[in-house]
Amino acid sequence: MSEAAATPPASLDFIREMIAADLAAGRNGGQVVTRFPPEPNGYLHIGHAKSICLNFGLAQEHAPNSRCHLRFDDTNPTKEEVEYVDSIMADVKWLGFDWGEHLFYASDYFEKLYGFAEQLITKGLAYVDDQTHEEMRANRGTLTSPGTRSAGADRSVEENLDLFRRMRKGEFKEGEKVLRARIDMASPNMNLRDPALYRILHAHHHRTGDAWCIYPMYDYAHPLSDALESITHSLCTLEFEHHRPLYEWLISNVDGLPGAPYQREFARLNLTYTVMSKRKLLRLVKEDLVNGWDDPRMPTISGMRRRGITAAAIRSFCKTIGLTKFNSLTEIALLEHSIREDLNKISHRAYGVLRPIKVVITNYPEDQVEHFEAPNHPEDPAAGTRQVPLCRELYIESDDFMEFPSDGFHRLKPGGEVRLKFAFCIICQEIIKDDAGNIVELRCTYDDATRHGKKPEGRTKPKGIIHWVSARHAVDATVRLYDRLFTVETPDADAGEDGDFAKFLNPTSCETITNAKLEPSLKDAAPGTHWQFERVAYFYADPIDSKPSAPVFNRTVTLKDGWVKK
RNA sequence: UGCCUCAUGGUGUAAUGGUAACACAGCAGAUUCUGAAUCUGUUAUUCAAGGUUCGAAUCCUUGUGAGGCAACCA
């Protein structure tokens, strides 16, 4: 059993309702067989996660006699690579799902699919066309006018069979011939105007090598592959809605299929401040606009993983967004909520100062060091505690000091008092500036009577509580602050038809801080672990760039900040 | 000047002819050794017009808006 929860949403979406009806009617022997069918031409993204959670989730919800297949839709060798196959399998597993024995490739069916094509030719339902690409397009008609059938469509079955066999043998060049279904050149649905079933591609396939030079089209291979695997419910996104009649045409016109699946469509995920098409993501990678598919700013599964987003958070997000046919735009805040919710539970706390200012506690002995005990998780005593060292000089966050405080600011200010979390309170007595007028140091005094949260009689408790790192013990670290990749909610739409979405790239989407001051316990943070730097954000020890005793941290998501400057 | 699909607070979803609800976001308060979390309260919703009905977010008609469709891509 995989770790992903098998509980369905509280109320049934239209797909689950349909499946429940099928089950109630006793169809498919009470089985639900789904499939996740990516083309290995890129890395998976959060939109795929929606489909993965749906398809694998359905199988889990109807366990034990249901299943979900992972099938690579590898029918176009010119775009597909094993690197993508490998990454897709890794991503699906990481998300917490398991296809078990049910790993398939459309290319495994090439021989069977070829046989079905001969069957269609024999029935007079498919023919070889030798029009050029341009002629085919011209003769297909337009959205408002019918097309005209190619003259070659009237060839005999024997001639078509012969031609198709010669296509397979490699007697023709690419583009010279194509196998087409004979349906309806006047259909208002363009997909039914004698769609192409096979094209000639003298290309090397990552699995079948040079065994084939004709390759089935998606519209042909997909329904038949589904049927061959006895898929019951073939779920895909809305843009395939118009392909459904063709899907059904193939299922009902091909004899000898073990299953009779049906296709239903749901809306794909759109998220604010990002792009979600493989083509655009590929461009970001190819043009070095990001640092690869797993750049933590990418909406790819691998990018999100590297940023520190958990599989549980992604699954929970997918549950929250639901499933409809409405073309929606989901706010990134919804994702961030799921991320924070999970990270809050699992992350140990630590102190990290991103933009340090030095504080000298003038009445603290020069060579004294003491340790304060701090819980690793405020809501989970089982997480234990750690000792945090403190000495006369320390660093605090520059945001936690204001020389001219605005209303409502209750951190450190001249003459003001704050609590150093888990230690004692300090009062700022003096500001030291350099010749240019920059603050370089704060001289403070501490009050011994305020240790461990104590408040002397008659004194008001300071509202401000800040984190700190002992200067002598601080670990210098590289911390990357990631922000949204784009400056606008809908880079796609805003760029327009042939506009360039790249112009909306956020120039400050990755800020690298090399001199963050971290508490010493963070020095040995294991790569791939999640942390909350208290009062700052959630961070992830980068699994690739971290070196022993020199972790590199990626900011996954900030903490919510309820304080608005006035 | 076609065909298909869709339309519920700012956002995502629920209500399946019978009290329009939940989550996120926002706002206010409580609490807090994280201005986090937690808790409480709160703002705000059925695209429009007709029709059917005792009763319509839901059914019908028309309109409006959005998305999709004319690869030998998937």
XYZ file of C-alpha atoms (C1' of nucleotides) in Angstrom:
640
model
C 0.000 0.000 0.000
C 1.394 3.392 -0.856
C 1.587 6.202 1.651
C -0.946 8.329 -0.175
C -4.297 8.537 1.534
C -7.053 6.588 -0.143
C -9.937 8.624 1.173
C -12.140 10.194 -1.465
C -13.226 13.819 -1.109
C -16.234 14.492 1.110
C -18.596 15.056 -1.797
C -18.263 13.272 -5.093
C -17.079 15.131 -8.159
C -18.717 14.446 -11.513
C -16.179 11.756 -12.422
C -16.523 9.879 -9.156
C -20.278 10.168 -9.420
C -20.158 8.593 -12.857
C -17.953 5.797 -11.605
C -20.216 5.202 -8.634
C -23.106 4.874 -11.066
C -21.142 2.370 -13.160
C -20.370 0.351 -10.074
C -23.983 0.494 -8.898
C -25.080 -0.764 -12.298
C -22.661 -3.661 -11.977
C -20.536 -2.635 -14.930
C -16.915 -3.786 -15.323
C -17.365 -6.475 -12.685
C -17.049 -3.886 -9.918
C -13.597 -2.901 -11.095
C -12.153 0.511 -11.721
C -9.118 0.469 -13.982
C -7.531 3.829 -14.748
C -4.290 4.917 -16.282
C -1.904 7.823 -16.140
C -0.567 8.165 -19.707
C 2.192 10.776 -20.028
C 4.174 11.293 -23.197
C 7.855 11.127 -22.171
C 8.688 14.455 -23.772
C 9.281 16.533 -20.661
C 9.135 16.571 -16.896
C 5.913 16.238 -14.939
C 4.409 19.357 -13.378
C 1.797 20.173 -10.756
C -0.914 19.864 -13.403
C 0.098 16.250 -13.930
C -0.063 15.773 -10.172
C -3.771 16.561 -10.398
C -4.208 13.777 -12.927
C -1.969 11.375 -10.987
C -3.895 11.962 -7.766
C -7.144 11.397 -9.649
C -6.191 8.233 -11.493
C -4.141 6.542 -8.793
C -6.490 7.883 -6.123
C -9.459 6.241 -7.828
C -7.681 2.894 -7.866
C -6.917 3.203 -4.157
C -10.447 4.217 -3.294
C -11.765 1.123 -5.006
C -9.095 -1.267 -3.731
C -8.413 -4.099 -3.723
C -9.819 -5.114 -7.093
C -8.961 -1.902 -8.921
C -5.734 -0.553 -10.321
C -4.047 2.302 -12.099
C -1.577 1.763 -14.923
C 1.386 3.911 -15.748
C 1.562 3.995 -19.513
C 4.044 5.948 -21.551
C 2.363 7.345 -24.614
C 5.471 7.043 -26.729
C 4.099 7.269 -30.243
C 6.210 10.183 -31.434
C 9.892 9.189 -31.363
C 11.058 12.616 -32.471
C 10.142 14.187 -29.148
C 10.704 11.468 -26.599
C 13.705 10.539 -24.475
C 14.559 8.002 -21.777
C 15.602 10.824 -19.460
C 11.953 11.816 -19.380
C 10.765 8.258 -18.838
C 13.050 7.946 -15.817
C 12.068 11.277 -14.315
C 8.369 10.541 -14.725
C 8.641 7.235 -12.888
C 10.648 8.870 -10.109
C 8.117 11.675 -9.760
C 5.069 9.408 -9.622
C 6.747 7.270 -6.957
C 7.819 10.305 -4.988
C 4.244 11.563 -5.016
C 3.415 8.376 -3.151
C 1.819 6.248 -5.843
C 2.592 2.784 -7.071
C 1.676 1.187 -10.381
C 2.923 -2.214 -9.216
C 3.180 -4.581 -12.157
C 1.235 -2.274 -14.388
C 3.908 -0.430 -16.295
C 3.185 -0.157 -20.005
C 4.333 1.583 -23.138
C 2.165 2.334 -26.134
C 5.141 1.131 -28.166
C 4.591 -2.358 -26.704
C 1.413 -2.457 -28.771
C 2.860 -1.393 -32.121
C 2.428 -4.841 -33.648
C -1.149 -5.228 -32.392
C -2.035 -1.709 -33.416
C -0.676 -2.416 -36.855
C -2.919 -5.471 -37.080
C -5.962 -3.430 -36.109
C -5.096 -0.963 -38.844
C -5.116 -3.728 -41.451
C -8.441 -4.804 -40.035
C -9.863 -1.317 -40.547
C -8.515 -1.227 -44.103
C -10.118 -4.588 -44.796
C -13.433 -3.259 -43.527
C -13.112 -0.283 -45.822
C -12.816 2.019 -42.821
C -9.276 3.216 -43.496
C -7.323 4.135 -46.597
C -3.886 5.262 -47.659
C -3.779 8.852 -48.784
C -0.971 10.287 -50.846
C -1.949 13.922 -50.767
C 0.700 16.285 -49.513
C 0.437 17.792 -46.079
C -0.714 21.047 -47.690
C -3.327 19.359 -49.868
C -4.709 17.517 -46.891
C -5.056 20.693 -44.937
C -6.683 22.506 -47.823
C -9.129 19.690 -48.475
C -10.118 19.316 -44.848
C -12.335 22.383 -45.168
C -12.721 24.986 -42.469
C -14.642 25.416 -39.256
C -17.580 26.646 -41.283
C -17.294 24.655 -44.513
C -17.071 20.927 -45.199
C -14.003 19.220 -46.597
C -13.646 17.067 -49.677
C -12.422 13.508 -49.728
C -9.151 12.698 -51.456
C -9.411 11.015 -54.858
C -7.242 8.166 -53.588
C -9.850 7.285 -50.992
C -11.656 5.230 -53.576
C -8.860 2.724 -53.980
C -9.707 -0.919 -53.442
C -9.092 -2.695 -50.149
C -6.340 -4.727 -51.813
C -4.541 -1.636 -53.062
C -4.796 0.046 -49.647
C -3.512 -3.052 -47.892
C -0.608 -3.272 -50.296
C 0.245 0.390 -49.901
C 0.048 0.228 -46.110
C 2.328 -2.825 -46.040
C 4.795 -1.013 -48.229
C 4.611 1.972 -45.887
C 5.683 -0.336 -43.090
C 8.500 -1.772 -45.207
C 9.924 1.679 -45.622
C 9.294 2.086 -49.331
C 8.147 5.675 -48.923
C 9.616 8.863 -47.667
C 8.242 10.820 -44.724
C 5.131 12.732 -45.723
C 4.586 10.743 -48.889
C 1.749 8.588 -47.574
C -0.496 8.510 -44.555
C -3.148 6.087 -43.340
C -6.481 7.763 -42.702
C -9.752 6.689 -41.137
C -12.736 6.945 -43.457
C -15.335 8.769 -41.387
C -16.948 12.021 -42.491
C -15.296 14.868 -44.360
C -18.276 17.106 -43.614
C -18.427 16.561 -39.864
C -18.717 19.741 -37.782
C -16.107 18.046 -35.598
C -12.821 18.495 -37.428
C -11.387 15.409 -35.732
C -13.798 13.241 -37.661
C -12.799 14.553 -41.121
C -10.844 11.408 -41.986
C -8.188 11.784 -39.298
C -4.663 10.457 -39.836
C -4.036 7.124 -38.121
C -0.448 6.422 -39.143
C 2.355 8.582 -40.460
C 5.781 7.734 -41.836
C 8.655 8.683 -39.544
C 12.125 7.418 -40.339
C 13.170 8.057 -36.778
C 14.868 6.083 -34.053
C 12.533 5.199 -31.202
C 13.902 5.098 -27.652
C 12.439 1.632 -27.124
C 11.714 0.014 -30.479
C 14.844 1.338 -32.140
C 14.593 1.165 -35.907
C 12.023 -1.630 -36.024
C 9.351 0.751 -37.263
C 9.159 3.595 -39.713
C 5.430 4.124 -39.390
C 4.045 5.349 -36.087
C 0.446 5.486 -34.863
C -1.100 8.840 -34.020
C -2.275 9.588 -30.480
C -5.918 9.518 -31.533
C -5.480 6.020 -32.877
C -3.116 4.514 -30.318
C -4.734 5.887 -27.197
C -8.220 4.348 -27.266
C -6.871 1.032 -28.506
C -4.132 0.938 -25.865
C -6.765 1.685 -23.229
C -8.885 -1.169 -24.548
C -5.931 -3.557 -24.720
C -5.230 -2.910 -21.049
C -8.919 -3.265 -20.157
C -9.007 0.271 -18.841
C -12.522 1.095 -17.679
C -12.276 4.860 -17.279
C -10.022 6.923 -19.491
C -9.729 10.339 -17.895
C -8.069 13.233 -19.641
C -8.190 16.996 -19.888
C -10.779 19.145 -21.601
C -8.877 19.787 -24.808
C -9.524 16.156 -25.772
C -13.281 16.560 -25.564
C -13.601 16.803 -29.337
C -11.563 13.645 -29.714
C -14.114 11.608 -27.806
C -16.258 10.698 -30.837
C -13.135 9.417 -32.560
C -12.177 7.476 -29.440
C -15.594 5.865 -29.473
C -15.495 5.274 -33.224
C -12.315 3.241 -32.835
C -13.533 1.280 -29.839
C -16.682 0.254 -31.667
C -15.147 -0.401 -35.091
C -12.166 -2.490 -34.099
C -12.948 -6.159 -33.405
C -11.137 -8.267 -30.857
C -10.628 -5.695 -28.137
C -10.627 -7.113 -24.590
C -12.067 -3.952 -23.007
C -14.537 -1.191 -23.786
C -13.312 1.891 -21.970
C -14.934 5.288 -22.147
C -13.307 8.690 -22.019
C -14.291 11.620 -19.824
C -12.636 15.010 -19.566
C -11.893 17.403 -16.723
C -10.390 20.889 -16.570
C -6.654 21.178 -16.379
C -5.041 23.092 -13.544
C -4.042 26.710 -14.001
C -2.068 28.426 -11.278
C -1.377 32.119 -10.851
C 2.148 33.447 -11.393
C 3.360 30.490 -13.409
C 3.063 28.751 -16.755
C 1.914 25.197 -17.055
C 2.574 23.856 -20.516
C 5.413 21.460 -21.219
C 6.325 23.522 -24.273
C 6.821 26.678 -22.231
C 8.592 24.887 -19.409
C 10.898 23.306 -21.976
C 11.691 26.740 -23.306
C 12.571 28.049 -19.844
C 15.001 25.151 -19.520
C 16.467 25.275 -23.029
C 17.052 29.015 -22.940
C 18.597 28.866 -19.472
C 15.942 31.124 -18.074
C 15.938 28.749 -15.098
C 18.505 26.247 -13.834
C 17.012 23.099 -15.308
C 13.790 21.164 -14.890
C 14.305 20.892 -11.152
C 14.892 24.578 -10.561
C 13.013 25.278 -7.317
C 11.025 28.016 -9.045
C 9.594 25.620 -11.609
C 6.086 24.200 -11.213
C 7.538 20.797 -12.069
C 7.269 18.000 -9.542
C 11.061 17.804 -9.420
C 11.371 21.571 -8.984
C 8.808 21.643 -6.204
C 10.484 18.696 -4.505
C 13.817 20.484 -4.628
C 12.249 23.615 -3.245
C 11.140 21.625 -0.218
C 7.473 21.147 -1.008
C 6.330 17.765 0.264
C 4.379 15.085 -1.571
C 1.760 15.240 1.178
C 1.293 18.967 0.540
C 0.824 18.397 -3.171
C -1.672 15.605 -2.579
C -3.595 17.733 -0.129
C -3.610 20.615 -2.605
C -4.965 18.353 -5.329
C -7.759 17.330 -3.018
C -8.616 20.954 -2.263
C -8.869 22.142 -5.841
C -11.503 19.572 -6.716
C -12.442 18.330 -10.137
C -14.798 20.072 -12.558
C -15.129 21.077 -16.172
C -14.731 24.731 -15.313
C -11.688 26.414 -16.726
C -10.411 27.955 -13.525
C -7.404 29.886 -12.345
C -6.316 28.766 -8.906
C -4.566 31.232 -6.635
C -1.073 30.191 -5.637
C -2.153 31.025 -2.052
C -4.139 27.803 -2.008
C -1.014 25.787 -2.739
C 0.962 27.763 -0.184
C -1.641 26.981 2.433
C -1.282 23.250 1.807
C 2.487 23.580 1.970
C 2.495 25.500 5.251
C -0.036 23.161 6.780
C 2.203 20.144 6.195
C 5.524 21.845 6.871
C 4.255 23.269 10.159
C 3.637 19.715 11.337
C 6.896 18.141 10.233
C 9.558 20.858 10.422
C 11.851 21.236 13.367
C 12.487 24.833 14.426
C 15.842 26.570 14.427
C 17.248 30.068 14.396
C 18.572 31.600 11.222
C 19.342 35.274 10.658
C 19.193 36.166 6.994
C 20.286 39.819 7.054
C 22.299 40.218 10.209
C 22.949 43.251 12.371
C 25.419 42.802 15.182
C 24.251 43.294 18.738
C 26.728 43.713 21.592
C 25.393 43.107 25.079
C 27.577 45.525 26.964
C 26.820 44.235 30.447
C 27.398 40.592 29.524
C 30.830 39.165 30.465
C 33.299 39.124 27.568
C 34.263 35.455 27.661
C 31.097 33.918 29.046
C 29.119 31.371 27.044
C 25.879 29.835 28.157
C 23.327 27.582 26.543
C 19.589 27.949 26.431
C 17.261 25.049 25.886
C 14.876 25.414 22.965
C 12.146 23.003 21.900
C 12.502 21.598 18.410
C 8.774 21.815 17.858
C 6.392 23.967 19.882
C 3.430 21.649 19.379
C 5.267 18.352 19.616
C 7.214 17.669 22.811
C 8.365 14.352 21.364
C 10.545 16.315 18.950
C 12.845 17.072 21.906
C 14.957 20.093 22.620
C 18.364 21.453 21.730
C 20.920 23.702 23.384
C 21.463 27.074 21.747
C 24.656 28.917 22.726
C 24.764 32.604 23.527
C 27.610 35.012 24.176
C 28.209 38.738 24.427
C 27.937 39.376 20.695
C 25.117 38.143 18.590
C 23.226 38.718 15.361
C 19.634 39.683 14.978
C 17.535 40.187 11.860
C 17.882 43.693 10.470
C 14.101 43.754 10.027
C 13.811 43.384 13.773
C 15.298 46.791 14.435
C 13.944 50.199 13.455
C 15.745 53.414 14.328
C 12.580 55.348 13.631
C 9.864 52.821 14.432
C 6.507 53.034 12.728
C 3.287 52.673 14.691
C 2.702 49.193 15.959
C 6.314 48.070 15.567
C 7.106 46.132 18.699
C 10.523 44.735 18.001
C 13.798 46.452 18.896
C 14.036 50.241 18.785
C 16.235 52.848 20.452
C 15.584 52.717 24.191
C 13.120 49.872 23.646
C 13.096 46.361 25.010
C 12.621 42.995 23.321
C 12.916 39.421 24.410
C 15.564 37.227 22.848
C 13.516 34.105 22.429
C 14.166 31.458 25.092
C 16.880 33.696 26.639
C 16.366 37.108 28.249
C 15.317 40.660 27.425
C 17.602 43.340 26.072
C 17.260 47.102 25.771
C 18.852 49.039 22.940
C 21.057 51.742 24.422
C 23.097 52.958 21.481
C 23.347 52.787 17.700
C 26.806 52.642 16.128
C 27.054 53.863 12.542
C 29.870 53.943 10.031
C 31.042 57.081 8.238
C 28.366 56.589 5.591
C 25.685 56.540 8.252
C 24.906 52.826 8.003
C 24.021 51.044 11.194
C 26.823 48.592 11.958
C 26.158 47.666 15.539
C 23.619 47.953 18.304
C 24.816 48.259 21.863
C 22.353 46.806 24.301
C 22.086 45.805 27.920
C 20.408 42.676 29.189
C 18.316 42.123 32.273
C 19.273 39.000 34.178
C 15.898 38.941 35.943
C 14.094 38.196 32.692
C 15.637 34.801 31.985
C 13.447 31.957 30.814
C 10.381 34.041 30.190
C 10.322 35.556 33.655
C 8.868 38.995 34.167
C 9.896 40.958 37.242
C 7.007 42.369 39.357
C 5.536 45.592 38.122
C 7.259 45.464 34.737
C 5.362 45.274 31.492
C 6.200 42.360 29.327
C 7.812 43.392 26.033
C 5.575 42.558 23.115
C 8.501 41.819 20.843
C 10.163 38.429 20.844
C 12.938 37.962 18.332
C 15.303 35.231 17.216
C 19.065 35.584 17.475
C 22.301 33.774 16.731
C 25.461 33.911 18.821
C 28.181 35.619 16.774
C 30.949 33.394 18.058
C 29.026 30.214 17.268
C 27.252 31.268 14.100
C 27.482 29.129 10.992
C 27.785 31.082 7.765
C 25.556 29.563 5.153
C 24.181 30.058 1.695
C 20.463 30.558 1.656
C 18.416 30.995 -1.476
C 15.253 32.981 -1.264
C 12.860 31.863 -3.951
C 9.909 33.892 -5.026
C 7.276 33.540 -7.746
C 8.745 32.997 -11.216
C 6.592 35.635 -12.908
C 5.514 39.119 -11.984
C 1.982 38.745 -13.314
C -0.812 36.323 -12.465
C -1.277 35.055 -16.006
C 1.956 35.362 -17.985
C 0.374 33.338 -20.802
C -2.693 35.463 -21.273
C -0.872 38.738 -20.679
C 1.685 37.900 -23.349
C -1.133 37.464 -25.873
C -1.213 35.426 -29.085
C 2.396 35.569 -30.200
C 3.638 37.534 -27.232
C 6.624 36.515 -25.208
C 5.704 35.317 -21.740
C 9.402 35.476 -20.780
C 9.203 39.236 -20.497
C 7.175 38.730 -17.326
C 9.912 36.701 -15.645
C 10.475 37.979 -12.118
C 14.049 39.329 -11.973
C 14.175 38.777 -8.210
C 12.708 35.287 -8.183
C 15.924 33.922 -6.721
C 17.988 35.908 -4.258
C 21.082 34.185 -2.925
C 22.328 35.170 0.488
C 25.829 33.899 1.196
C 26.375 35.218 4.689
C 23.295 34.129 6.566
C 24.070 33.452 10.221
C 22.649 30.182 11.450
C 22.589 28.569 14.860
C 25.300 25.893 15.140
C 22.927 22.912 15.194
C 22.036 23.701 11.581
C 25.574 22.991 10.472
C 24.796 19.305 10.327
C 21.336 19.597 8.826
C 21.001 16.536 6.624
C 20.421 17.193 2.940
C 16.758 16.759 2.160
C 15.461 17.856 5.569
C 12.809 20.473 6.271
C 13.271 23.303 8.742
C 11.453 26.292 9.994
C 13.738 29.200 10.729
C 11.566 30.708 13.430
C 9.757 33.874 12.483
C 11.226 33.726 8.973
C 10.213 30.885 6.672
C 10.354 27.191 5.930
C 13.629 25.988 4.428
C 14.860 22.827 2.807
C 18.460 21.618 2.960
C 19.236 21.296 -0.736
C 19.950 17.646 -1.528
C 22.384 18.464 -4.319
C 24.303 21.596 -3.370
C 24.675 20.889 0.338
C 28.114 19.626 1.366
C 29.020 17.915 4.632
C 28.923 20.557 7.372
C 27.990 23.174 4.776
C 24.300 22.939 4.033
C 22.665 25.145 1.425
C 19.100 26.098 2.215
C 16.228 26.755 -0.159
C 13.338 28.855 1.053
C 10.257 26.765 0.421
C 7.648 29.275 1.538
C 7.591 32.217 3.908
C 5.696 32.202 7.157
C 2.498 34.177 7.040
C 3.213 37.695 8.183
C 0.333 39.226 10.072
C 2.163 42.452 10.694
C 1.500 45.167 8.156
C 3.694 48.253 8.374
C 1.701 51.381 8.871
C -19.476 33.550 -39.083
C -19.862 26.820 -37.705
C -19.554 23.061 -33.777
C -18.542 21.499 -28.628
C -17.984 22.661 -23.402
C -18.425 25.789 -19.287
C -20.491 30.013 -15.946
C -22.065 29.948 -7.627
C -18.322 35.465 -2.716
C -11.701 38.115 -4.557
C -10.037 32.551 -5.572
C -11.193 27.178 -5.653
C -15.305 24.161 -4.730
C -20.451 22.140 -2.352
C -25.683 22.198 -2.454
C -28.447 16.532 -7.596
C -36.442 21.034 -7.604
C -37.068 22.530 -0.885
C -32.760 27.223 4.699
C -26.999 29.035 -0.780
C -22.500 26.139 2.347
C -17.069 24.831 2.964
C -11.827 25.971 2.289
C -8.294 29.721 0.918
C -7.543 34.930 0.911
C -9.196 39.523 3.685
C -10.759 41.981 8.228
C -11.472 42.027 13.797
C -10.589 39.862 18.492
C -8.630 35.988 21.989
C -4.291 33.409 22.902
C 0.922 32.919 22.280
C 8.537 33.002 24.695
C 7.380 32.548 16.466
C 3.366 39.494 14.533
C 3.546 31.787 12.955
C 0.331 28.003 14.570
C -4.342 27.585 17.314
C -9.327 29.494 18.627
C -13.578 32.905 17.950
C -16.120 36.307 15.184
C -16.771 38.808 10.476
C -17.066 40.914 5.157
C -18.617 38.968 0.564
C -21.898 34.686 -3.849
C -25.932 31.923 -7.851
C -23.792 35.925 -15.647
C -28.585 38.406 -17.732
C -33.669 38.328 -19.295
C -37.864 35.536 -19.901
C -40.523 30.806 -18.916
C -42.167 26.053 -16.143
C -43.301 25.278 -10.799
C -46.425 26.083 -4.485
C -41.070 26.482 -4.749
C -35.301 27.231 -9.442
C -28.189 27.927 -8.429
C -30.499 23.379 -10.242
C -35.330 22.269 -15.544
C -36.588 25.028 -20.564
C -35.725 29.305 -24.133
C -32.932 33.330 -25.674
C -28.887 36.329 -24.901
C -23.946 37.537 -22.832
C -19.103 36.088 -21.456
C -15.043 32.464 -21.229
C -12.402 28.146 -23.073
C -11.602 24.579 -26.967
C -11.603 22.669 -32.270
C -9.246 23.188 -39.060
C -0.749 18.691 -36.816
C 1.437 13.538 -40.760
C 1.853 16.713 -31.931
C 0.051 14.656 -27.434
